[in-house]
mmCIF file of C-alpha atoms and ligand atoms in Angstrom:
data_model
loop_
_atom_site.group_PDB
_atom_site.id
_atom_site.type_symbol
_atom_site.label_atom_id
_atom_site.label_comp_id
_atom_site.label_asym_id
_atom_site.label_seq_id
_atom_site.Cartn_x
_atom_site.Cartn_y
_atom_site.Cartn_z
ATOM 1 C CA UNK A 1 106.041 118.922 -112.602
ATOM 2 C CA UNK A 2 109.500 116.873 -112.300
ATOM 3 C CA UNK A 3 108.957 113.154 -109.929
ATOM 4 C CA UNK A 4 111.176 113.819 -107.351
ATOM 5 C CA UNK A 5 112.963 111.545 -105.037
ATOM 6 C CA UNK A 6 112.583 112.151 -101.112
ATOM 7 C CA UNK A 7 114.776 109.560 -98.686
ATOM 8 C CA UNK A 8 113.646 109.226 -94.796
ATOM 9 C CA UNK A 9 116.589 108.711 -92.840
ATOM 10 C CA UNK A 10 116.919 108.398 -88.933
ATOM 11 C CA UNK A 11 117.147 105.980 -86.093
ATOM 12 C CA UNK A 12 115.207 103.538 -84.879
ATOM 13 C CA UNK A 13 111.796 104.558 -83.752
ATOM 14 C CA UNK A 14 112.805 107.796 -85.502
ATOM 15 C CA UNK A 15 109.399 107.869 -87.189
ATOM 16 C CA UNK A 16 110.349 107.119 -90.796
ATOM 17 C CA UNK A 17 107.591 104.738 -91.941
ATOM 18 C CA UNK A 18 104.659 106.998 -90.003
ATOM 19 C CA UNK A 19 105.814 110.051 -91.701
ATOM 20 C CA UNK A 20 106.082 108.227 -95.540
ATOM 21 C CA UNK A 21 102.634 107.747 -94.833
ATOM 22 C CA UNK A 22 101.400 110.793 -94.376
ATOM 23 C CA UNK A 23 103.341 112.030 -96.718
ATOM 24 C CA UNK A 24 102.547 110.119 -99.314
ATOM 25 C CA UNK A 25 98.440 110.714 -98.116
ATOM 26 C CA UNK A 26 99.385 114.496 -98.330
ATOM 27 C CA UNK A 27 100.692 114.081 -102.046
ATOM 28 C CA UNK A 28 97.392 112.045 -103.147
ATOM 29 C CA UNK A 29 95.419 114.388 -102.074
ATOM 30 C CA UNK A 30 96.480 116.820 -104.450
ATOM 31 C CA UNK A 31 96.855 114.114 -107.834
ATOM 32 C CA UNK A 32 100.179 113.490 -107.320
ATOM 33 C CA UNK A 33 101.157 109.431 -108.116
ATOM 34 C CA UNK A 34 103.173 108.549 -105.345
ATOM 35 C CA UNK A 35 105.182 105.192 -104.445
ATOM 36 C CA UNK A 36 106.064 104.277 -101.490
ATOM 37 C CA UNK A 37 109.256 101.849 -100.363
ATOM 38 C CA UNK A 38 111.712 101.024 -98.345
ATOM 39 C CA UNK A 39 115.425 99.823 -97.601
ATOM 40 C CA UNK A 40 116.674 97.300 -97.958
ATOM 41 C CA UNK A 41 113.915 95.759 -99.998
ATOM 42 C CA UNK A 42 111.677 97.277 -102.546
ATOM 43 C CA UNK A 43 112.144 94.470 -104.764
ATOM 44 C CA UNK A 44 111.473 90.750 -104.203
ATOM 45 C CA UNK A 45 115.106 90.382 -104.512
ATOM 46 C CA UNK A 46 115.711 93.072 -102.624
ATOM 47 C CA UNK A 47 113.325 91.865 -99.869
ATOM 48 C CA UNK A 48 114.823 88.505 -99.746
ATOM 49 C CA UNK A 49 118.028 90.030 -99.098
ATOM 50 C CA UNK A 50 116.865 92.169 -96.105
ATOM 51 C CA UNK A 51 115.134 89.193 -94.187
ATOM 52 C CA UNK A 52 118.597 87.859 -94.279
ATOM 53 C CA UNK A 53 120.456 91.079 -93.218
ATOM 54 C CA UNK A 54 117.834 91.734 -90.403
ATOM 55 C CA UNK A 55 117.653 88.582 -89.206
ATOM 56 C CA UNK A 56 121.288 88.737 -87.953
ATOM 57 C CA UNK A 57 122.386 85.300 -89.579
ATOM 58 C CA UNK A 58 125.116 86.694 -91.716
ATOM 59 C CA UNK A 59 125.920 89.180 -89.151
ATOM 60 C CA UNK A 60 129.470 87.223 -88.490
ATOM 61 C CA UNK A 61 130.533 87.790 -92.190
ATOM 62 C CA UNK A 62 131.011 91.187 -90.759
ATOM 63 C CA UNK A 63 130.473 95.049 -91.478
ATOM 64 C CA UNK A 64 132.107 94.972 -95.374
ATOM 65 C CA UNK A 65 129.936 92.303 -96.300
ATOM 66 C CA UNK A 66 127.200 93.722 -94.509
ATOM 67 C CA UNK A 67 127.896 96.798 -97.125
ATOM 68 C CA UNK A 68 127.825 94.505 -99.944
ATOM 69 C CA UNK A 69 124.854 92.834 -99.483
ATOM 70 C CA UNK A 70 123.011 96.164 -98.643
ATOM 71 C CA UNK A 71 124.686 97.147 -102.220
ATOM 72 C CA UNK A 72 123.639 94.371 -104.174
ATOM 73 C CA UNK A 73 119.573 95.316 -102.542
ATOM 74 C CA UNK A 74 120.191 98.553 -103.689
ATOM 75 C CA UNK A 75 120.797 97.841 -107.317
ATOM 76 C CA UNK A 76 118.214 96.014 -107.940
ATOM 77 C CA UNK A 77 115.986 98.524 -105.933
ATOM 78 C CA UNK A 78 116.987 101.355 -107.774
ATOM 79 C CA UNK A 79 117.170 99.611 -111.409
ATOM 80 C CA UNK A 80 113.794 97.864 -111.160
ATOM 81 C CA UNK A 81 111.733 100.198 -109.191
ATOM 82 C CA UNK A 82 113.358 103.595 -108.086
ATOM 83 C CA UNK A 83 114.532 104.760 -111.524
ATOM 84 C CA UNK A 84 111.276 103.414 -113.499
ATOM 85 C CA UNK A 85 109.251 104.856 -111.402
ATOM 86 C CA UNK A 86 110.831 108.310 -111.621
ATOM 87 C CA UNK A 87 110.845 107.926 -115.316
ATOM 88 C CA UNK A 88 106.872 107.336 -115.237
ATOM 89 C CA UNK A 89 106.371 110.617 -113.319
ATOM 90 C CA UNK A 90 105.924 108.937 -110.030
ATOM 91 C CA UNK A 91 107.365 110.369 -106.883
ATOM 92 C CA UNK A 92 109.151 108.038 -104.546
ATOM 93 C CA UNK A 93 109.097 108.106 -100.973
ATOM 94 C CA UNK A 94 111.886 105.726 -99.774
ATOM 95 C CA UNK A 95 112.576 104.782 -95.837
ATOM 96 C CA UNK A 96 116.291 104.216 -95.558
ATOM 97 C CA UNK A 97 118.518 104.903 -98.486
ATOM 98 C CA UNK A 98 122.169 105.276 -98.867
ATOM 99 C CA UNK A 99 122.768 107.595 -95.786
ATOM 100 C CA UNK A 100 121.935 104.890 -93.580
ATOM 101 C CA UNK A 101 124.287 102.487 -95.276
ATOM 102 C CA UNK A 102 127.336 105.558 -94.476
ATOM 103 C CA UNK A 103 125.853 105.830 -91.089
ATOM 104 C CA UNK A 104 125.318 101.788 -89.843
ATOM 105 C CA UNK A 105 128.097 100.484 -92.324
ATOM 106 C CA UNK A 106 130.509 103.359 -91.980
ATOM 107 C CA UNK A 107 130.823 106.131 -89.047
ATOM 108 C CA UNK A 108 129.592 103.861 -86.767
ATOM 109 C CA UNK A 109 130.119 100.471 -88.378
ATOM 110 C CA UNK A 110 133.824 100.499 -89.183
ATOM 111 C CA UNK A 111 133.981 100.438 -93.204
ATOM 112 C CA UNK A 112 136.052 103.011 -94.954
ATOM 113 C CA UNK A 113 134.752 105.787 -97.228
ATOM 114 C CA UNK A 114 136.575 104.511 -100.279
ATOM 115 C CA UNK A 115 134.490 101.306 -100.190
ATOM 116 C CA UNK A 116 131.343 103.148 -99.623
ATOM 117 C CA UNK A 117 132.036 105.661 -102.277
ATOM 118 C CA UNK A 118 132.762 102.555 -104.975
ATOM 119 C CA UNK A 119 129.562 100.787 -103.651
ATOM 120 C CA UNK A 120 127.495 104.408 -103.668
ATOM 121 C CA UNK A 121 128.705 105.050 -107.506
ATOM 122 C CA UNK A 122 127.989 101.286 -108.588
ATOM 123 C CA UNK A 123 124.612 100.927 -106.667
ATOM 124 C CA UNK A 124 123.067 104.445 -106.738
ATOM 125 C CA UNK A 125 124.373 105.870 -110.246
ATOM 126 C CA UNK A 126 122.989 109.377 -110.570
ATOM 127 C CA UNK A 127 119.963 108.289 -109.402
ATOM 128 C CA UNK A 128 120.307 110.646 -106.162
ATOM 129 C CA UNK A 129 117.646 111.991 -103.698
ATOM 130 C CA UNK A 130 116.300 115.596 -104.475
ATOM 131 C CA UNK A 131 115.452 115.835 -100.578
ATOM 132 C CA UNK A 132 116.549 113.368 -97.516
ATOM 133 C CA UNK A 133 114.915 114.330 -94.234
ATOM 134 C CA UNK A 134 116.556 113.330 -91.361
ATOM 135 C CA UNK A 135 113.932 112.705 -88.529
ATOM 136 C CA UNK A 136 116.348 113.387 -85.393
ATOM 137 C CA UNK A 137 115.310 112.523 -81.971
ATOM 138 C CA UNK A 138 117.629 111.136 -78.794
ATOM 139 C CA UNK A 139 118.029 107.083 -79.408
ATOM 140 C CA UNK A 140 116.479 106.242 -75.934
ATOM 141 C CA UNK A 141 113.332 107.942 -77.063
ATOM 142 C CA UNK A 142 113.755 105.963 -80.429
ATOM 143 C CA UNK A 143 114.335 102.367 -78.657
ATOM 144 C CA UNK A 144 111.457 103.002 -76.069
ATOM 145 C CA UNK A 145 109.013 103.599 -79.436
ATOM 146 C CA UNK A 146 110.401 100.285 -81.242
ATOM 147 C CA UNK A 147 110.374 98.883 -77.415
ATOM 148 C CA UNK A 148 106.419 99.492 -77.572
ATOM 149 C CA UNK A 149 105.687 98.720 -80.825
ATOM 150 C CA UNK A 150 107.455 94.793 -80.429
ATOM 151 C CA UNK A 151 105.245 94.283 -77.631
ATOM 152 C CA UNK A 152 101.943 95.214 -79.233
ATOM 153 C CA UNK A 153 103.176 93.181 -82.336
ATOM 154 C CA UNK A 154 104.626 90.107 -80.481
ATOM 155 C CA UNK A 155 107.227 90.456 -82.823
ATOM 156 C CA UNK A 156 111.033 89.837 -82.126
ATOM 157 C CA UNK A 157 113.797 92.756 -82.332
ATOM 158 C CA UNK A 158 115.683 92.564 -85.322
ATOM 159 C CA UNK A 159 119.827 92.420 -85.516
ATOM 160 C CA UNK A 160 120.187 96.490 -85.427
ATOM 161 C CA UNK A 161 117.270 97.073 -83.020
ATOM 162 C CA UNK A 162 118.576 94.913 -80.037
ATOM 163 C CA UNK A 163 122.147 96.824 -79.861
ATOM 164 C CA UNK A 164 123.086 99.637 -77.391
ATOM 165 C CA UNK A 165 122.107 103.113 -76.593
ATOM 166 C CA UNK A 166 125.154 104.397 -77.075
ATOM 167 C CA UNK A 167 125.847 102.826 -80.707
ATOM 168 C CA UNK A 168 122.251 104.038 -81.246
ATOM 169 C CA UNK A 169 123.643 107.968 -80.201
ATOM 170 C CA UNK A 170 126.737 107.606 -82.474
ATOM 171 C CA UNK A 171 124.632 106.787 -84.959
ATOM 172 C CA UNK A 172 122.266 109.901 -84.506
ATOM 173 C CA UNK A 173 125.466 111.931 -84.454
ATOM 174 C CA UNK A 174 126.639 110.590 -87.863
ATOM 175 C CA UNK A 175 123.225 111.518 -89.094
ATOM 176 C CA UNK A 176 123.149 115.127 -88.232
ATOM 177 C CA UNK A 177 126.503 114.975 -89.724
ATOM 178 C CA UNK A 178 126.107 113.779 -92.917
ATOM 179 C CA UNK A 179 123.156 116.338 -92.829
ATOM 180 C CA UNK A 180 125.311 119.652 -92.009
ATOM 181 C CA UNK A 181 127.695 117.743 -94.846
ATOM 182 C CA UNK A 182 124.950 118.320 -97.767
ATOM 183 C CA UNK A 183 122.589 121.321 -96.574
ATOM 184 C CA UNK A 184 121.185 121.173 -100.480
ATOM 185 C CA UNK A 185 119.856 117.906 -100.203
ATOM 186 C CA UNK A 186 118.692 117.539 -96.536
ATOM 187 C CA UNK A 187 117.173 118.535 -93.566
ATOM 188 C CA UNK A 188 116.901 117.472 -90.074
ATOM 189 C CA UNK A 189 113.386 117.565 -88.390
ATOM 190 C CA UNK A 190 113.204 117.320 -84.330
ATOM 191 C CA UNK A 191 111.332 113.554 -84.565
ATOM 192 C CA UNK A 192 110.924 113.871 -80.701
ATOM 193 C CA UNK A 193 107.018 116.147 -80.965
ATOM 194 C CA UNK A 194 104.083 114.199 -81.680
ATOM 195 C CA UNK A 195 103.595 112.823 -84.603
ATOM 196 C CA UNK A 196 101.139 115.634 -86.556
ATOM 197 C CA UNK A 197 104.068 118.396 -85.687
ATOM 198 C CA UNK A 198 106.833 116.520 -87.437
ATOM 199 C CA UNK A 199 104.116 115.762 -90.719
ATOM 200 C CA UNK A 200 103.737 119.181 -90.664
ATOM 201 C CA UNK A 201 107.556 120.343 -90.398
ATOM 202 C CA UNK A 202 107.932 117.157 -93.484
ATOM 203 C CA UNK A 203 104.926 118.847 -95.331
ATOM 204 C CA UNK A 204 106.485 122.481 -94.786
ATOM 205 C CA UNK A 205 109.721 121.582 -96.527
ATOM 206 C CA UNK A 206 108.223 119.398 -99.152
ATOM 207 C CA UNK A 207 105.494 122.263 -100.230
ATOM 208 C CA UNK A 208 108.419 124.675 -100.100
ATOM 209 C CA UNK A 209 110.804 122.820 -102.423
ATOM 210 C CA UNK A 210 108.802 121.553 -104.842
ATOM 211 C CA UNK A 211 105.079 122.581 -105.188
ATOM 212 C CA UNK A 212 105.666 126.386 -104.661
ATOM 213 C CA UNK A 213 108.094 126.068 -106.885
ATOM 214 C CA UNK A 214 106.098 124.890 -109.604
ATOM 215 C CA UNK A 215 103.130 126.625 -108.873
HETATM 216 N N1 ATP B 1 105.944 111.534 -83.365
HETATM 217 C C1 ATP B 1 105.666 110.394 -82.727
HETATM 218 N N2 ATP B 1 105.431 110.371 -81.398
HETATM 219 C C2 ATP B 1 105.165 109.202 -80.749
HETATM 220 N N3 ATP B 1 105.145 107.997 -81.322
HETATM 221 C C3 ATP B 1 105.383 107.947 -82.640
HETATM 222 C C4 ATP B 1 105.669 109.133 -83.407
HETATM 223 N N4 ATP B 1 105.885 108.763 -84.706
HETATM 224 C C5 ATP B 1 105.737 107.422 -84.722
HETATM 225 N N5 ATP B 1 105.443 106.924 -83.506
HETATM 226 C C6 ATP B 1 105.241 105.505 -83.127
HETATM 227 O O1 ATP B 1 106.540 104.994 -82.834
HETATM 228 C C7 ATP B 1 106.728 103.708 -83.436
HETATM 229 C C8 ATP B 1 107.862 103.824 -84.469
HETATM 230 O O2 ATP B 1 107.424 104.629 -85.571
HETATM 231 P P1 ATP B 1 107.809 104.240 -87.045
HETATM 232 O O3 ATP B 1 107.559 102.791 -87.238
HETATM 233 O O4 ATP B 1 107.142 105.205 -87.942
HETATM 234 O O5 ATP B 1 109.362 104.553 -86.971
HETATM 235 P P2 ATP B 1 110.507 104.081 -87.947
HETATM 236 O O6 ATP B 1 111.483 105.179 -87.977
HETATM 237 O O7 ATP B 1 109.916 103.628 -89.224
HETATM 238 O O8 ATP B 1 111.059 102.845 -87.131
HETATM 239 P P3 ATP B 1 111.983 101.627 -87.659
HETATM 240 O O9 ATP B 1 113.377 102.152 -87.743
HETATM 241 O O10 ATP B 1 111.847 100.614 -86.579
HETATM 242 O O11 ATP B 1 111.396 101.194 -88.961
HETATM 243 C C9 ATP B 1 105.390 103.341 -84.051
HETATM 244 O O12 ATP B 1 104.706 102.542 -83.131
HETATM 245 C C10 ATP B 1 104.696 104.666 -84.261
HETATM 246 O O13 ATP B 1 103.292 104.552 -84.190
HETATM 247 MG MG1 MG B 2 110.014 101.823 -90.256
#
């Protein structure tokens, strides 16, 4: 059976990292070798990178440099750990991958498609997702999930978490865009259901694609 690639995209809150999880669980479970990551970061490089972008230090260098230092993560990500791993047989389960630099960088972040295009062919190559689910759920619902997680954690709200509902809801809408965009590489999952019923939409699609396929 072929490694495939599978992207988690969404909003805050959106349920990206729970679902990876239990995705990733559900693929063990039946001998499949499994990695799990995330954007940006993946690689030490790559991690070092997103503690700056998140941090909101280099926010004032703006939205295009934003893009290129999301980039530069990405290449090393995919060179060192996405591509090898695919090559070994592994599956990859990655939170965040280019759709969420076109939707944070681009519809709702102001850089043009011809940068993003140069950066997507430099950074990403050929090495594109089989599937991308998009976990979709209204941003309030989103915020007020990140909103309870901070205060269990103690932890501080990083640079994209602390902006506005309404940025948050263009961003949804560029989602579901980019979605109805490329119907052969993703689909959009109703986030807002408890957790088990989205795992078992994920699982649906995933079984569908790829194990019956093989089977
Ligand atoms: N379906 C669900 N219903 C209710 N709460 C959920 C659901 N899925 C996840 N959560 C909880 O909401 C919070 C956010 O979930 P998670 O961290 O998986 O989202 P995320 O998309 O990875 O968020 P971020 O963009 O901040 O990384 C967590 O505390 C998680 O336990
Ligand atoms: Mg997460």
């Amino acid at each position: 059976m072929a490694a495939r690639f599978i992207t988690f995209e969404g909003g805050e809150g959106a349920g990206k990292s729970t679902q990876i999880r239990q995705l990733a669980a559900r693929l063990r479970e039946r001998d499949i070798p499994v990695i799990e990551t995330r954007e940006p970061g993946g690689t030490e490089a790559a991690e070092a990178i997103r503690s700056l972008l998140l941090s909101g230090s280099i926010k004032s260098l703006g939205p295009e440099a934003e893009a290129l230092m999301f980039a530069a993560a990405r290449v090393d990500h995919v060179d060192r750990l996405i591509r090898p791993a695919l090559a070994r047989g592994d599956w990859v389960l990655c939170d965040r991958f280019f759709d969420s630099t076109r939707v944070y960088q681009g519809e709702a972040g102001g850089v043009g498609p011809a940068m993003l295009d140069s950066l997507e062919r430099i950074a990403v190559g050929r090495c594109r997702p089989d599937l991308t689910l998009v976990l979709d759920l209204p941003a309030e619902v989103g915020l007020g999930r990140v909103t309870s997680r901070l205060k269990e954690s103690g932890d501080q709200p990083d640079r994209f978490e602390v902006e506005d509902v309404d940025l948050h809801e263009r961003r949804r809408l560029a989602f579901i865009s980019i979605a109805a965009r490329a119907p052969e590489r993703c689909v959009v999952v109703n986030a807002d259901r408890p957790e088990a019923a989205v795992a078992e939409d994920v699982w649906r699609v995933v079984d569908l694609r790829f194990l019956q396929e093989a089977a």
